[in-house]
Structure formats: C-alpha cells, structure tokens
mmCIF file of C-alpha atoms and ligand atoms in Angstrom:
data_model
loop_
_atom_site.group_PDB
_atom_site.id
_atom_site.type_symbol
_atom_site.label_atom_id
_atom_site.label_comp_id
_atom_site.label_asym_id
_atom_site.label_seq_id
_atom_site.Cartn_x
_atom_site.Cartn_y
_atom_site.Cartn_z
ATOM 1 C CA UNK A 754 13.646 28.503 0.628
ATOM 2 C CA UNK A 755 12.212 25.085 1.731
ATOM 3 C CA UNK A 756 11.236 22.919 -0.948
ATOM 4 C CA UNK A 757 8.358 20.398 -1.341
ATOM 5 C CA UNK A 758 8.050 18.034 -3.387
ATOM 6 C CA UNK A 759 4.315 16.417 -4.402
ATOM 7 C CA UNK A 760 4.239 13.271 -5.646
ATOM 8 C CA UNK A 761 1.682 11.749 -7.829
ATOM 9 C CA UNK A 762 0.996 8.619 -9.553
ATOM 10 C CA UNK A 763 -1.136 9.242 -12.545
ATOM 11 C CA UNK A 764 -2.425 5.675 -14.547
ATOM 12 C CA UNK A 765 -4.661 7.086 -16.878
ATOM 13 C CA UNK A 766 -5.659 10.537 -15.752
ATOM 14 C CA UNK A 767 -6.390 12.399 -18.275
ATOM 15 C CA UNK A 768 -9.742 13.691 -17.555
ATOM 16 C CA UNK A 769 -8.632 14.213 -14.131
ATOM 17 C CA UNK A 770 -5.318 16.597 -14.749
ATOM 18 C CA UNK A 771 -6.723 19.993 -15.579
ATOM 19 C CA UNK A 772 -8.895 19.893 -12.322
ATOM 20 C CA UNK A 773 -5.640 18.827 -10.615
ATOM 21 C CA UNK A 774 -3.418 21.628 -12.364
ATOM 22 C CA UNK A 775 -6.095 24.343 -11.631
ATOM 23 C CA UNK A 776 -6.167 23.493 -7.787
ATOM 24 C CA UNK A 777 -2.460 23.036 -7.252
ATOM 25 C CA UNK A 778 -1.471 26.386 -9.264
ATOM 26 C CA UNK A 779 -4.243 27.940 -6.643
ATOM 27 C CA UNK A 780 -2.252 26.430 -3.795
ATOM 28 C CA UNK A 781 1.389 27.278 -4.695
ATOM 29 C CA UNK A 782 0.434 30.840 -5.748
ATOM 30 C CA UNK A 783 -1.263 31.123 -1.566
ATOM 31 C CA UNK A 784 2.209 29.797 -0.468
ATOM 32 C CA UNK A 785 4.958 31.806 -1.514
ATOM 33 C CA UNK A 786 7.086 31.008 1.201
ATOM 34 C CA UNK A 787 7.555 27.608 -0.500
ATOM 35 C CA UNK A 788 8.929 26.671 -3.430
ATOM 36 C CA UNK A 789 7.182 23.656 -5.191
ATOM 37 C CA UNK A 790 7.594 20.502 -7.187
ATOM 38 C CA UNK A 791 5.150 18.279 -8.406
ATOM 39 C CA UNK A 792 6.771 14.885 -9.589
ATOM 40 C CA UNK A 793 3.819 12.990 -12.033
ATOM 41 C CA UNK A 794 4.737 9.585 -12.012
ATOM 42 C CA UNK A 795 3.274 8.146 -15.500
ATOM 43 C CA UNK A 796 2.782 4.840 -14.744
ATOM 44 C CA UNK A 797 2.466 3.185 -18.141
ATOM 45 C CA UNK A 798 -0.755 5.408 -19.235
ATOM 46 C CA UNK A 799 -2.377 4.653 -22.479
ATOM 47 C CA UNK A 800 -4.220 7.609 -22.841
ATOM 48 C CA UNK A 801 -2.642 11.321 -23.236
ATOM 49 C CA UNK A 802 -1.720 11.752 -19.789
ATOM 50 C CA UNK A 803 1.821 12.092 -20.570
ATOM 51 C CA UNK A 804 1.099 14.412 -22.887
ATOM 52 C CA UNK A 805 -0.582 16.899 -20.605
ATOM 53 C CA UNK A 806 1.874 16.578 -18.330
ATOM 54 C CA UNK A 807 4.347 17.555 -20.853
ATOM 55 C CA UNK A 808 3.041 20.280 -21.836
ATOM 56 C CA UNK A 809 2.506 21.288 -18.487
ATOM 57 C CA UNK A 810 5.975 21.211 -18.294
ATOM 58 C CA UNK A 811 6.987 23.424 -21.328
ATOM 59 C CA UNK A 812 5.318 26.114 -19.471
ATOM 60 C CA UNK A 813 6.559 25.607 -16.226
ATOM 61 C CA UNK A 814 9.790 23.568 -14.859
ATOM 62 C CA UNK A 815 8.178 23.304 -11.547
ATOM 63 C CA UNK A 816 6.506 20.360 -13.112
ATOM 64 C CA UNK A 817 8.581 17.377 -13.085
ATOM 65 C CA UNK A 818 7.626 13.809 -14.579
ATOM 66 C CA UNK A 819 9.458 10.755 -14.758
ATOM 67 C CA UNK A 820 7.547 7.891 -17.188
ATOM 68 C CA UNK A 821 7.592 4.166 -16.395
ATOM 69 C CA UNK A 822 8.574 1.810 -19.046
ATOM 70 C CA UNK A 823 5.102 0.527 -18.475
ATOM 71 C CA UNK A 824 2.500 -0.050 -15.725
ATOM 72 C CA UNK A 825 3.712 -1.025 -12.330
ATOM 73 C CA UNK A 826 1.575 -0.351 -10.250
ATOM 74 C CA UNK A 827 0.666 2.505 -7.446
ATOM 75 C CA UNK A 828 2.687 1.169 -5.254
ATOM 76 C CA UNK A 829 5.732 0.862 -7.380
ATOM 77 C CA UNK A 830 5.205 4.413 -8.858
ATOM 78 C CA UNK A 831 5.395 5.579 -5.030
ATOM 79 C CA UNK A 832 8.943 4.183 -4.666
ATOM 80 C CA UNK A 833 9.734 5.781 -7.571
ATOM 81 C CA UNK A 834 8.641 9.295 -6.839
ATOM 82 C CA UNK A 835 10.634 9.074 -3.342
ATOM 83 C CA UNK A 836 13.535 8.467 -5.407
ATOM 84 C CA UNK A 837 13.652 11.151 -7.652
ATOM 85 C CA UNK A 838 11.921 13.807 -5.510
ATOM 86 C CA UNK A 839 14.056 16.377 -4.149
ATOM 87 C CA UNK A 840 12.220 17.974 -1.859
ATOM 88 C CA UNK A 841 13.259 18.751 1.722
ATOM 89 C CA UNK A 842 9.661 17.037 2.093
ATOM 90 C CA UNK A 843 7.185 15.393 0.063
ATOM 91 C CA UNK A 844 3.718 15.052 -0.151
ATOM 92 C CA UNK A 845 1.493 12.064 -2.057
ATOM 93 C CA UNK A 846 -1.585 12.761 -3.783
ATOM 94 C CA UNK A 847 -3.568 10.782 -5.977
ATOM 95 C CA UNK A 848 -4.506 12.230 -9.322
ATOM 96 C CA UNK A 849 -8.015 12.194 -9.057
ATOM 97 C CA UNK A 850 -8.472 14.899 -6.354
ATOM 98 C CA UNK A 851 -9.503 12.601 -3.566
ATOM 99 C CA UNK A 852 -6.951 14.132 -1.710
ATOM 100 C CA UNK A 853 -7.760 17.946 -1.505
ATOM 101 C CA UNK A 854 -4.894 19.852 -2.319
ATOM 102 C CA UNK A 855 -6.402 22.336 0.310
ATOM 103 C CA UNK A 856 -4.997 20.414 2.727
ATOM 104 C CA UNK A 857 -1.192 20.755 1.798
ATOM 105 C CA UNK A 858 -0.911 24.081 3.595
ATOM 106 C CA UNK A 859 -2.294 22.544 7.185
ATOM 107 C CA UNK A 860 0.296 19.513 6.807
ATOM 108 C CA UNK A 861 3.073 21.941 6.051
ATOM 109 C CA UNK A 862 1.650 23.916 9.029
ATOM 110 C CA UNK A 863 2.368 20.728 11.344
ATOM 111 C CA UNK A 864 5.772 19.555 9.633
ATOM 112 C CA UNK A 865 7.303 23.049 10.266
ATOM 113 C CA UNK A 866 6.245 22.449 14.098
ATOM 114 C CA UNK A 867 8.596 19.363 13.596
ATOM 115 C CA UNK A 868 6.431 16.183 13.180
ATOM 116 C CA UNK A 869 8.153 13.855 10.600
ATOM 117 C CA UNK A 870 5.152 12.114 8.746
ATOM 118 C CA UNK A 871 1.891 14.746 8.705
ATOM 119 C CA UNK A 872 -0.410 12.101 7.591
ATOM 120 C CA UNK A 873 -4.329 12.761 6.753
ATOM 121 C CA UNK A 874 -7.534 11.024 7.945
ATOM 122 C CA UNK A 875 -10.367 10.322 6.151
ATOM 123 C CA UNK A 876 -13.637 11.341 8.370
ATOM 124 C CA UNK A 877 -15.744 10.089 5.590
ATOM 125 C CA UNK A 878 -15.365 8.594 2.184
ATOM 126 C CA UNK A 879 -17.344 10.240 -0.246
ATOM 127 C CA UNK A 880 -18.097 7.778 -3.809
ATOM 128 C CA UNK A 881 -17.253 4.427 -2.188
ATOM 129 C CA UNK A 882 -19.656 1.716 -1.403
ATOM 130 C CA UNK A 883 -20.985 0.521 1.886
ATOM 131 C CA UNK A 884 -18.822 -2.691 1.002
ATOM 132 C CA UNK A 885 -15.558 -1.097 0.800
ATOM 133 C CA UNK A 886 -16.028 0.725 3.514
ATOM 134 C CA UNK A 887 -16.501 -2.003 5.483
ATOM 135 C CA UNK A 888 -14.100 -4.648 3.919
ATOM 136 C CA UNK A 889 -11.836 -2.027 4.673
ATOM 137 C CA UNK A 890 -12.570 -1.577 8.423
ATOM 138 C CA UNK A 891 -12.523 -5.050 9.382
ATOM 139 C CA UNK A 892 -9.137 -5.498 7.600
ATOM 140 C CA UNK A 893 -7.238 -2.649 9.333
ATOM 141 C CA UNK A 894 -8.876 -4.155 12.888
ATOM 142 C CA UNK A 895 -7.188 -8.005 11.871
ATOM 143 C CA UNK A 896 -4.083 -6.560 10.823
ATOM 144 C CA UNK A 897 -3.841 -4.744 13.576
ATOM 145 C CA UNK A 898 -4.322 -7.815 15.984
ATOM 146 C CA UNK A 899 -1.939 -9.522 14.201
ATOM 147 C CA UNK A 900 1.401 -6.947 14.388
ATOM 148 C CA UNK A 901 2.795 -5.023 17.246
ATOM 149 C CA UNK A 902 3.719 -1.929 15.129
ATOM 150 C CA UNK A 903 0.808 0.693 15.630
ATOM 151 C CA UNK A 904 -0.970 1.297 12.274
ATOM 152 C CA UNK A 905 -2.811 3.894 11.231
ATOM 153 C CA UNK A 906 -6.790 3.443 10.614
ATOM 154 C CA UNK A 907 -8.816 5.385 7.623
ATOM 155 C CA UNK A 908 -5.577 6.583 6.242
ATOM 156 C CA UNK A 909 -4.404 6.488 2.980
ATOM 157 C CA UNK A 910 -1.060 7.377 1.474
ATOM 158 C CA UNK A 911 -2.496 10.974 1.188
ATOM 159 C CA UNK A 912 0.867 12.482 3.807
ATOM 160 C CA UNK A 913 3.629 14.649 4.197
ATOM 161 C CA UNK A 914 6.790 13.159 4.593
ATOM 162 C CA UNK A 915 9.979 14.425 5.881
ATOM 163 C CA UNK A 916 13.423 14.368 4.216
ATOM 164 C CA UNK A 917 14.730 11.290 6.789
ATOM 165 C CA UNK A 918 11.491 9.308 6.309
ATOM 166 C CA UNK A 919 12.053 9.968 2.725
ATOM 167 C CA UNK A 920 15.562 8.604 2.837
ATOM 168 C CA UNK A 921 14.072 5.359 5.425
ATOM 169 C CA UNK A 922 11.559 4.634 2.855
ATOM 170 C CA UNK A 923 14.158 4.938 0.110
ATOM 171 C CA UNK A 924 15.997 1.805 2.372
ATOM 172 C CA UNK A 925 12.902 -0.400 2.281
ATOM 173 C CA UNK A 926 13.133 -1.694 -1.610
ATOM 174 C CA UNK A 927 10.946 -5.222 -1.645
ATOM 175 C CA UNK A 928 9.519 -5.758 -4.672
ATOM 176 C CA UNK A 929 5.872 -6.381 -3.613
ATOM 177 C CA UNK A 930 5.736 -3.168 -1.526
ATOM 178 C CA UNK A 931 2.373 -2.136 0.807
ATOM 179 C CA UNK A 932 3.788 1.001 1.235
ATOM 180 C CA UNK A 933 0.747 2.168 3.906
ATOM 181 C CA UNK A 934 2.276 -0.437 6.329
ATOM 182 C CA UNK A 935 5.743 0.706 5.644
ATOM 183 C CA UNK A 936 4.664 4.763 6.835
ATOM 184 C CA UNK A 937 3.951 2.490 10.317
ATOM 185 C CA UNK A 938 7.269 0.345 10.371
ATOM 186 C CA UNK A 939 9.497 4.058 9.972
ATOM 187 C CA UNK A 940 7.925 5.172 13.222
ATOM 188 C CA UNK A 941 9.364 8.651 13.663
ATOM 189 C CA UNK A 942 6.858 11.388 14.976
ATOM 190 C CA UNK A 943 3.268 11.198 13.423
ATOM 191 C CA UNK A 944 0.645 13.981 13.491
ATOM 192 C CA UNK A 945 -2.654 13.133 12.129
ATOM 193 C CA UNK A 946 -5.070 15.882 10.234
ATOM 194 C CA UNK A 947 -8.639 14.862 9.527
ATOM 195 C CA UNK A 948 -10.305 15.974 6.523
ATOM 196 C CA UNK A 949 -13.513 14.289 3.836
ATOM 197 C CA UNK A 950 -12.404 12.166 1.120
ATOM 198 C CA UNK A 951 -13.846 13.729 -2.018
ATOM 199 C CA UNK A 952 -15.568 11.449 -4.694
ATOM 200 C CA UNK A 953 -13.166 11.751 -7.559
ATOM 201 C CA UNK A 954 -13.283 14.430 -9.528
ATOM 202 C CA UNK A 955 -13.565 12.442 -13.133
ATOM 203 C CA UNK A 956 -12.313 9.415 -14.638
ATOM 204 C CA UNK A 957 -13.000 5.820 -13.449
ATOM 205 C CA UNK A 958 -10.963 3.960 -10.335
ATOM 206 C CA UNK A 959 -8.376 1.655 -11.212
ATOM 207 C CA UNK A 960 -9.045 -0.568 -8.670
ATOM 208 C CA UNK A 961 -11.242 -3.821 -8.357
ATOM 209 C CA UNK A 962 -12.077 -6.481 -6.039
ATOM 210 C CA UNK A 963 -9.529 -8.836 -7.144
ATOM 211 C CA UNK A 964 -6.433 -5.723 -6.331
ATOM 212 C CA UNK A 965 -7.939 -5.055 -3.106
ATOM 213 C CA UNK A 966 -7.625 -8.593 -1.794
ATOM 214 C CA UNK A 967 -3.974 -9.129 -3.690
ATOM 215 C CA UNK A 968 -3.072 -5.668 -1.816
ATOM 216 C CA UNK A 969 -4.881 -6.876 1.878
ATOM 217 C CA UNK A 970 -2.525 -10.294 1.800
ATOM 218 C CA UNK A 971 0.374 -8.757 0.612
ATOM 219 C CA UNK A 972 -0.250 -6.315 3.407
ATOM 220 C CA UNK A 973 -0.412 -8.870 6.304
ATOM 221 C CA UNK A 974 2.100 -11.072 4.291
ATOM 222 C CA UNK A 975 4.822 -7.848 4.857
ATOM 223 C CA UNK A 976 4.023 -6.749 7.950
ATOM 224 C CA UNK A 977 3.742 -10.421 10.187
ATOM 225 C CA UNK A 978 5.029 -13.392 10.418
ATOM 226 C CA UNK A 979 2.662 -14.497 12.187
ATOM 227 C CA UNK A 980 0.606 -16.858 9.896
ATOM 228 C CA UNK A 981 3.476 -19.169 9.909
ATOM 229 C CA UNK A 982 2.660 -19.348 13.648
ATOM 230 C CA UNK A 983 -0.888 -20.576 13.193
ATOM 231 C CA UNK A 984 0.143 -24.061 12.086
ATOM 232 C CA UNK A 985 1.728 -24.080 15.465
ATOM 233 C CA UNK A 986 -1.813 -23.532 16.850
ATOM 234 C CA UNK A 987 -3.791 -25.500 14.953
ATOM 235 C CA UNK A 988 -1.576 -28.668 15.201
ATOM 236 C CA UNK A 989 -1.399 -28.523 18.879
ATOM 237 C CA UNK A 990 -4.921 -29.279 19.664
ATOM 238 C CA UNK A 991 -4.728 -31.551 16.745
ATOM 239 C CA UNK A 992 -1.874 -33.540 18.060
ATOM 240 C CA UNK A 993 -3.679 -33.935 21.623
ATOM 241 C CA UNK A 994 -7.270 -34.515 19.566
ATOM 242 C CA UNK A 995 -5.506 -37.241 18.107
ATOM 243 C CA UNK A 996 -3.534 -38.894 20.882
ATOM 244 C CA UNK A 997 -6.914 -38.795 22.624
ATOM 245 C CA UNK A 998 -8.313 -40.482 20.433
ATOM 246 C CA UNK A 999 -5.666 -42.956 19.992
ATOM 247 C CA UNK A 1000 -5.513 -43.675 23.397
ATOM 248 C CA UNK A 1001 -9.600 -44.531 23.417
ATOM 249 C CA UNK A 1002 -9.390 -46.429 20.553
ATOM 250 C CA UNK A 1003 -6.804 -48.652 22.128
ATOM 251 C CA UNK A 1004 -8.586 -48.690 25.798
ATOM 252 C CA UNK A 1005 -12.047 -50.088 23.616
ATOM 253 C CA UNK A 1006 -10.701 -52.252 22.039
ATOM 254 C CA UNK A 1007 -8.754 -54.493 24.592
ATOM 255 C CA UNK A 1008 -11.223 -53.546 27.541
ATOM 256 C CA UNK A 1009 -14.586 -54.589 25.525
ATOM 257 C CA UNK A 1010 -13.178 -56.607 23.004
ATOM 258 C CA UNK A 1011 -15.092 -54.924 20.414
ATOM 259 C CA UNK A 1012 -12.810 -54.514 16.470
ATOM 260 C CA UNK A 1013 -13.288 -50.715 16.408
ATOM 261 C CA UNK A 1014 -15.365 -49.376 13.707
ATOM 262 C CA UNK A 1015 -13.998 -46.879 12.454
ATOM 263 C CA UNK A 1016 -14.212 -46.572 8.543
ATOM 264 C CA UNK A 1017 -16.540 -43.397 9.400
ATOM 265 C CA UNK A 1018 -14.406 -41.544 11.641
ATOM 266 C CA UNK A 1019 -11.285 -42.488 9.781
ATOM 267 C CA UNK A 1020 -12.796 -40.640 6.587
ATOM 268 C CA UNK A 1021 -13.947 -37.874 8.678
ATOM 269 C CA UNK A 1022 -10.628 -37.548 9.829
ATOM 270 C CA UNK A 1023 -8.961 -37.577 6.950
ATOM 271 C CA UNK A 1024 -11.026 -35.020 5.340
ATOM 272 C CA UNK A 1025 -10.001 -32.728 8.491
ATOM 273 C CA UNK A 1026 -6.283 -33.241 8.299
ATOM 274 C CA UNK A 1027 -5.983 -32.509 4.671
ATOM 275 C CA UNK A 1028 -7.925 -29.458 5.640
ATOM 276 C CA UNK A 1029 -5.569 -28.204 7.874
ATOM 277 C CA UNK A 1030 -2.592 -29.057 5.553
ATOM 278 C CA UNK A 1031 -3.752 -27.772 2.488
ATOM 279 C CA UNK A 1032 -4.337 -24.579 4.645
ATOM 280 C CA UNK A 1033 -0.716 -24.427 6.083
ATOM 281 C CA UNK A 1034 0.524 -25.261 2.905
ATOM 282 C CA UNK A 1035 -1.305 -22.431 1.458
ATOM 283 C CA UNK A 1036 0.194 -19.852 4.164
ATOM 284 C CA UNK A 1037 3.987 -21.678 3.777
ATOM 285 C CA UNK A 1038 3.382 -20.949 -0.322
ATOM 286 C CA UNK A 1039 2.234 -17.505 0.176
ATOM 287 C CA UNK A 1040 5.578 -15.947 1.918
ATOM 288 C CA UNK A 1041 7.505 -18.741 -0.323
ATOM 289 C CA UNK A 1042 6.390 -16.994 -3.122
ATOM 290 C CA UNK A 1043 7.613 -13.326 -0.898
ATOM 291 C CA UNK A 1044 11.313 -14.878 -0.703
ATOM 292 C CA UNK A 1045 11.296 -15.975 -4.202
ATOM 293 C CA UNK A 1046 9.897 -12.959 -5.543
ATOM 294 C CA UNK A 1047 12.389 -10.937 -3.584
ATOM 295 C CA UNK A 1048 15.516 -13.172 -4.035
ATOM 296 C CA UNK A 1049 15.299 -12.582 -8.038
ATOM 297 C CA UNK A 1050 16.251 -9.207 -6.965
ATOM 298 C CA UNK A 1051 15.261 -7.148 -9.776
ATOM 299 C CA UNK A 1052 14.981 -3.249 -10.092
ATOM 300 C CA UNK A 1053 11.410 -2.068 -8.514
ATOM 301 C CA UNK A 1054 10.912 -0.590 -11.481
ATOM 302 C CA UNK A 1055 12.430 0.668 -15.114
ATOM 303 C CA UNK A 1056 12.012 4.250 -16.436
ATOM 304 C CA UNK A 1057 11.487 5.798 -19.963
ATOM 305 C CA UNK A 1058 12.244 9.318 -19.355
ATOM 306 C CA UNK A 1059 12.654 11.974 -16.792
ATOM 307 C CA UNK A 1060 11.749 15.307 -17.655
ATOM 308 C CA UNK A 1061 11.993 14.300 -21.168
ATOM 309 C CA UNK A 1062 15.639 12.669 -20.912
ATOM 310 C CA UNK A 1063 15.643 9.088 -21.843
ATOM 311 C CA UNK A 1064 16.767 6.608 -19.241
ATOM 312 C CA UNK A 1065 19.617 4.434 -20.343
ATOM 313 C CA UNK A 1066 19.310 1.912 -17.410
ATOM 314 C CA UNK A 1067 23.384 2.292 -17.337
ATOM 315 C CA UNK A 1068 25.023 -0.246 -14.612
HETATM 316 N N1 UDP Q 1172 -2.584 4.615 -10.033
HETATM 317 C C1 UDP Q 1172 -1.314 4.300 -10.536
HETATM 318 N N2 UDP Q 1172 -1.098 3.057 -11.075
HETATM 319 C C2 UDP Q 1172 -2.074 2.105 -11.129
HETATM 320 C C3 UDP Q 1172 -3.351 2.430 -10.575
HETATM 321 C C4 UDP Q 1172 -3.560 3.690 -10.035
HETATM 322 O O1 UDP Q 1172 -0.411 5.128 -10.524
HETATM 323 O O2 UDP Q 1172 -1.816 1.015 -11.631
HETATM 324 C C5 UDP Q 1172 -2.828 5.963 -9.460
HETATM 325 C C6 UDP Q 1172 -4.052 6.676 -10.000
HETATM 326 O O3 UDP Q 1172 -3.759 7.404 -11.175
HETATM 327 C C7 UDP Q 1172 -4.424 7.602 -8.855
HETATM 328 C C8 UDP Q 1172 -4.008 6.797 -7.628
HETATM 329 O O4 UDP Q 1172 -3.070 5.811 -8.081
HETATM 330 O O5 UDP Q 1172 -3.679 8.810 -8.885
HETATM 331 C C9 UDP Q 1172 -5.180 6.135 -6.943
HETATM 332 O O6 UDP Q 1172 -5.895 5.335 -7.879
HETATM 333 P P1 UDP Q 1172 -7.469 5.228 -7.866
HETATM 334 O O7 UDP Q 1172 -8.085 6.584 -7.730
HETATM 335 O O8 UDP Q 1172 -7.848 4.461 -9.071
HETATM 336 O O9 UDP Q 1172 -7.733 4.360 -6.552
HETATM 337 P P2 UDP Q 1172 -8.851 4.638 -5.411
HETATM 338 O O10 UDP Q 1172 -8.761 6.073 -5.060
HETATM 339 O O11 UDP Q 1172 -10.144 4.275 -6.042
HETATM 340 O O12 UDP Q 1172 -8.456 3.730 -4.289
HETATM 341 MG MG1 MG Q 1173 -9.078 7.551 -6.329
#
C-alpha cells in the first residue's frame, strides 16, 4: 500500500484542530486504498495545541507529531516535516483549513498519473483583503521578471509532492528558506489543480505586514542575483552623466572664461550619488547578511520530541 504523508505546521491552532481532525478522518476513511500519515509540526505553540495533537495520537498512531524546541517559523517547520515524513508522497496543508482537505483525493488522482509536484491554485481567496491580494500579485509579476526559473502564480505551499522532490528539497538546507520558490528551482513535472481558498476556519493569522515584506525580499534575495546587477545599471549612465558633465564644465570654462558656478549643482549632485550608494549598499548588505547567515551553518531547526520521544540532539 502507498503511503502519504500530510504535513502540517500548526503555531497556535488550537481552535482550528478539531475542524481539521473531523475533515481529514472523513477523507482517509473515502480512501482506503491509501494508507495515511499526518505529521503536525508544533512549531513552538503556547496554547494546547500539542496537547490535542497528543491525544490525537493516543487514539490513533496514524497521527504523527514532532515538536520544535520553540517557534521557527512556517518555513522552517516545512523543512522539518520533509525530513521526518515517510511517505512515498507528501502533501502540505495549513492548519487552519484554507487548504480543503477535499482536494487531497484529486492531487493523488494526478500523482498516480505520474506528475511529481500536484500543486493547487487558488481561483479566489476568500478572508483576505483587497491589499494582499494585490501586494501579492504585483510581487509574483517582479519576481518573475527578475529570474529565469518559471514560478508558479496564486499558489501556495498547499501541494503534493513526490518521494524524489521530497528527497531534492531535503538537499536544499539554507537557513532563511522561501520554500514556494524552491517547489520552482526542483523543476520535475508540475500539474496544477484549481480550487477556492477558504477563509479560515477559526483562530487568527499569524502573519502581518512586517512578515510579508521580510518573506517577499528573502524571496527575491534566494531566487536572483540579480540586484547585485543593478549597480551595474545605475552606475553606467551615471559614469557617462558625469563625464558629460565634466567635459562641459571644462569646455565653459576655458571657451567663455566664465569660473563655473557650481555650488548648486555640486550639492545636487552629491545628494544623488549618496542616493545611489546608500541604495547599492543596501542591496550588497542584504545578500551579505544571506552568506553570513548561512556560513554560521547551524541546524535549520532543533526538536523536543517526536511522537513523544525526546530528542537528544546526539552528534
Ligand atoms: N504557522 C507556523 N509557524 C508560524 C506561523 C504559522 O507553523 O510561525 C502555520 C500556521 O499554524 C498555519 C500555517 O502556518 O497552519 C499558515 O499560517 P497562517 O494561516 O497564519 O497564514 P495565512 O494563511 O494567513 O497566510
Ligand atoms: Mg491561513
């Protein structure tokens, strides 16, 4: 019997987890053929998330958990549940049934025709602002300009994944992980599946502003180097600006005989250059910051327990 694993990162979920058990008991028990696991991945909650999951687990062993020393993040918590799944694929879902569970059997459907990463796409988004909606939009069109590998619009991490994208993901271990672009950079065959985003089903979202922009740099940041490149293109034209200017100054001064006044433009043009260089050194800082984050070369994460057996963190 195939197995599938589903992964999901729960930060605080308690209101959300009976829903969750209900409709994912529903969907095992309508696919028999299968046999399930569904890896929580407690990312450091403080309320009694854990707790339901545990005893979740008492009554059933198809319920696996493993619980993070503390919070880490979604993204982190995703790394995590590739690495203990054991699926022959796996499936992530959030907690808060954004991601219908009715869906699973359809992306099954299209893995067992042999696509490699089933992922779903959101034809609306039920509970979100106009805002996000379109922060979001305009951010998957710049990223997209900027990189050559094809990414995937109105998707989330909501996907089935094989086994070998499992084990390509499991390669990819930088610490400050976007793992949407990283579903692109494996390539392999894709099959999309539209479906509604739900509102969630109960709790509040953990995200804010302030994540969404740390997550949209860190995405363009790991996908492209090409930021570095625009100092190239914005000192060019600077470079012949200048020179041009040089040149004119000179000419003026020697064919008129006129001292060049030029306290105005030489403030004006020092308020430009430090412009541009505070800039560049603001891109150079940002994937500084990448090498030295990833050159301390620390575990993604650090686990408490899995399935109630207490990590050591033996070397
Ligand atoms: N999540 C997590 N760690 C965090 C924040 C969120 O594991 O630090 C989980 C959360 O429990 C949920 C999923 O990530 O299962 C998506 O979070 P949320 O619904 O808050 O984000 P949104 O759907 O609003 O983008
Ligand atoms: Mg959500």
């Amino acid at each position: 019997m195939k197995k599938i694993s589903i992964i999901i990162p729960a930060y605080n979920e308690e209101e959300a987890l009976p829903y969750l058990f209900e409709r994912l008991y529903k969907i095992m028990e309508e696919n028999p053929k299968y046999e399930f696991e569904i890896l929580f991945i407690n990312d450091g909650s403080k309320d009694k998330t854990l707790e339901l999951i545990k005893n979740q687990r008492e009554k059933d062993t198809r319920i696996s958990y493993v619980n993070f020393s503390r919070n880490f993040g979604k993204e982190i918590a995703m790394i995590a549940g590739l690495d203990y799944a054991k699926g022959d694929a796996v499936i992530f879902m959030d907690a808060d049934l954004q991601d219908p569970p009715e869906l699973i059997p359809e992306l099954i459907k299209h893995w067992e025709e042999g696509y490699d990463d089933v992922y779903a796409r959101r034809k609306s988004r039920a509970g979100e602002t106009f805002f996000k909606k379109f922060t979001s939009k305009m951010y998957y069109k710049i990223l997209q300009k900027m990189s050559r590998v094809e990414i995937q619009v109105d998707t989330g991490d909501f996907r089935l994944l094989d086994r070998r994208c499992v084990n390509a993901l499991r390669k990819l271990r930088e610490s400050q992980r976007n793992t949407k672009s990283m579903f692109s950079w494996i390539g392999y065959n894709k099959k999309e599946v539209l479906y509604d985003r739900e509102a969630r089903v109960a709790g509040k979202t953990k995200w804010n502003y302030k994540k969404l922009v740390d997550l949209a740099i860190d995405g363009i940041t790991s996908f492209t180097t090409s930021p570095l490149r625009l100092s190239t293109y914005i000192a060019i034209p600077t470079f012949i600006t200048l020179g041009a200017y040089f040149i004119y100054c000179i000419i003026k001064s020697f064919v008129v005989n006129e001292p060049i006044q030029a306290y105005q433009a030489i403030i004006l043009l020092i308020l430009f250059f430090s412009g541009i260089q505070i800039l560049l050194f603001g891109i150079i800082g940002e994937y500084l910051g990448r090498i030295f984050n990833e050159t301390k070369n620390r575990p993604l994460y650090l686990v408490d327990e899995y399935n109630g057996e207490k990590e050591r963190n033996e070397i």
